[in-house]
Amino acid sequence: MTNIYVGQSALRVSARTGTALADIAECEIRYEKPDGTRGQWAAFVSDAERGVVSYDLLGNELDLPGWWRFWVFVTFDDERSAFGDAVKIFVKEEGR
């Protein structure tokens, strides 16, 4: 599936951080909606060796059509933190 739709729930959002993830206290996938609203989802490390962080959509998160921005935020056990680069993804309305 190459398209992402408003209200879609059969979707895992994943991002590769570029570094192995060990000793993680917390990780999030942060976002900015097309209207400028920002938020975050509590994510999980889905592949520590490859540095992949993921979040499984429940169905109500992608509530606006348009360009969304996503990036990763990680906090390590020693309280250091790191941000990932943002990527833009277009979310479509069903039937369009």
mmCIF file of C-alpha atoms in Angstrom:
data_model
loop_
_atom_site.group_PDB
_atom_site.id
_atom_site.type_symbol
_atom_site.label_atom_id
_atom_site.label_comp_id
_atom_site.label_asym_id
_atom_site.label_seq_id
_atom_site.Cartn_x
_atom_site.Cartn_y
_atom_site.Cartn_z
ATOM 1 C CA MET A 1 0.000 0.000 0.000
ATOM 2 C CA THR A 2 1.514 3.286 -1.036
ATOM 3 C CA ASN A 3 -1.226 5.630 0.189
ATOM 4 C CA ILE A 4 -2.094 6.572 3.757
ATOM 5 C CA TYR A 5 -5.644 7.675 4.569
ATOM 6 C CA VAL A 6 -7.444 9.669 7.268
ATOM 7 C CA GLY A 7 -8.713 7.268 9.957
ATOM 8 C CA GLN A 8 -6.543 4.376 8.802
ATOM 9 C CA SER A 9 -5.748 1.841 11.526
ATOM 10 C CA ALA A 10 -4.085 -1.034 9.648
ATOM 11 C CA LEU A 11 -0.767 0.787 9.706
ATOM 12 C CA ARG A 12 2.492 0.758 11.629
ATOM 13 C CA VAL A 13 4.452 4.009 11.564
ATOM 14 C CA SER A 14 8.186 3.239 11.708
ATOM 15 C CA ALA A 15 11.331 5.316 11.508
ATOM 16 C CA ARG A 16 14.969 4.290 11.317
ATOM 17 C CA THR A 17 17.187 6.376 13.595
ATOM 18 C CA GLY A 18 20.517 5.525 11.986
ATOM 19 C CA THR A 19 22.011 4.191 15.203
ATOM 20 C CA ALA A 20 21.616 1.043 17.287
ATOM 21 C CA LEU A 21 19.207 1.608 20.158
ATOM 22 C CA ALA A 22 20.274 0.263 23.530
ATOM 23 C CA ASP A 23 19.503 1.486 27.043
ATOM 24 C CA ILE A 24 16.380 3.372 25.942
ATOM 25 C CA ALA A 25 14.237 4.894 28.684
ATOM 26 C CA GLU A 26 11.583 6.319 26.368
ATOM 27 C CA CYS A 27 10.945 6.802 22.672
ATOM 28 C CA GLU A 28 8.310 8.769 20.818
ATOM 29 C CA ILE A 29 7.238 9.428 17.291
ATOM 30 C CA ARG A 30 6.424 13.118 17.201
ATOM 31 C CA TYR A 31 4.260 14.760 14.566
ATOM 32 C CA GLU A 32 2.945 18.003 13.190
ATOM 33 C CA LYS A 33 -0.500 17.932 11.570
ATOM 34 C CA PRO A 34 -1.403 19.952 8.455
ATOM 35 C CA ASP A 35 -3.047 22.589 10.701
ATOM 36 C CA GLY A 36 0.181 23.059 12.725
ATOM 37 C CA THR A 37 -0.936 21.116 15.803
ATOM 38 C CA ARG A 38 1.913 19.087 17.317
ATOM 39 C CA GLY A 39 1.840 15.947 19.415
ATOM 40 C CA GLN A 40 3.529 12.638 20.058
ATOM 41 C CA TRP A 41 2.845 8.935 20.318
ATOM 42 C CA ALA A 42 4.588 6.664 22.814
ATOM 43 C CA ALA A 43 6.538 4.371 20.492
ATOM 44 C CA PHE A 44 8.497 1.154 20.940
ATOM 45 C CA VAL A 45 11.830 -0.083 19.658
ATOM 46 C CA SER A 46 10.895 -2.627 16.994
ATOM 47 C CA ASP A 47 14.475 -3.409 15.869
ATOM 48 C CA ALA A 48 17.186 -2.282 18.310
ATOM 49 C CA GLU A 49 20.113 -3.367 16.133
ATOM 50 C CA ARG A 50 18.875 -1.441 13.081
ATOM 51 C CA GLY A 51 17.621 1.476 15.222
ATOM 52 C CA VAL A 52 13.955 1.240 14.247
ATOM 53 C CA VAL A 53 11.211 2.866 16.343
ATOM 54 C CA SER A 54 7.522 2.089 15.648
ATOM 55 C CA TYR A 55 3.954 2.933 16.635
ATOM 56 C CA ASP A 56 0.803 0.984 15.671
ATOM 57 C CA LEU A 57 -2.064 3.304 14.724
ATOM 58 C CA LEU A 58 -5.374 2.758 16.529
ATOM 59 C CA GLY A 59 -7.535 4.510 13.917
ATOM 60 C CA ASN A 60 -8.224 7.984 15.275
ATOM 61 C CA GLU A 61 -4.743 9.495 15.101
ATOM 62 C CA LEU A 62 -4.606 10.530 11.436
ATOM 63 C CA ASP A 63 -7.609 12.841 11.575
ATOM 64 C CA LEU A 64 -6.727 15.467 8.943
ATOM 65 C CA PRO A 65 -5.870 15.190 5.253
ATOM 66 C CA GLY A 66 -2.749 16.937 4.012
ATOM 67 C CA TRP A 67 0.985 17.015 4.681
ATOM 68 C CA TRP A 68 2.061 15.631 8.062
ATOM 69 C CA ARG A 69 5.606 15.778 9.470
ATOM 70 C CA PHE A 70 6.986 12.924 11.605
ATOM 71 C CA TRP A 71 10.234 12.601 13.578
ATOM 72 C CA VAL A 72 11.672 10.454 16.384
ATOM 73 C CA PHE A 73 12.587 11.560 19.904
ATOM 74 C CA VAL A 74 14.548 9.169 22.123
ATOM 75 C CA THR A 75 15.561 9.457 25.788
ATOM 76 C CA PHE A 76 18.318 7.141 27.005
ATOM 77 C CA ASP A 77 18.652 5.626 30.495
ATOM 78 C CA ASP A 78 21.398 8.156 31.339
ATOM 79 C CA GLU A 79 18.951 11.019 30.502
ATOM 80 C CA ARG A 80 20.624 11.973 27.209
ATOM 81 C CA SER A 81 18.149 12.628 24.406
ATOM 82 C CA ALA A 82 18.213 12.717 20.613
ATOM 83 C CA PHE A 83 15.925 13.936 17.825
ATOM 84 C CA GLY A 84 15.602 12.521 14.327
ATOM 85 C CA ASP A 85 15.115 14.433 11.098
ATOM 86 C CA ALA A 86 11.509 15.142 10.130
ATOM 87 C CA VAL A 87 9.926 13.505 7.099
ATOM 88 C CA LYS A 88 6.799 14.727 5.293
ATOM 89 C CA ILE A 89 4.011 12.264 4.489
ATOM 90 C CA PHE A 90 0.785 13.102 2.619
ATOM 91 C CA VAL A 91 -2.396 11.717 4.227
ATOM 92 C CA LYS A 92 -5.304 11.396 1.785
ATOM 93 C CA GLU A 93 -9.064 11.409 2.242
ATOM 94 C CA GLU A 94 -10.737 8.097 1.429
ATOM 95 C CA GLY A 95 -12.108 7.994 -2.099
ATOM 96 C CA ARG A 96 -9.970 10.843 -3.408
#
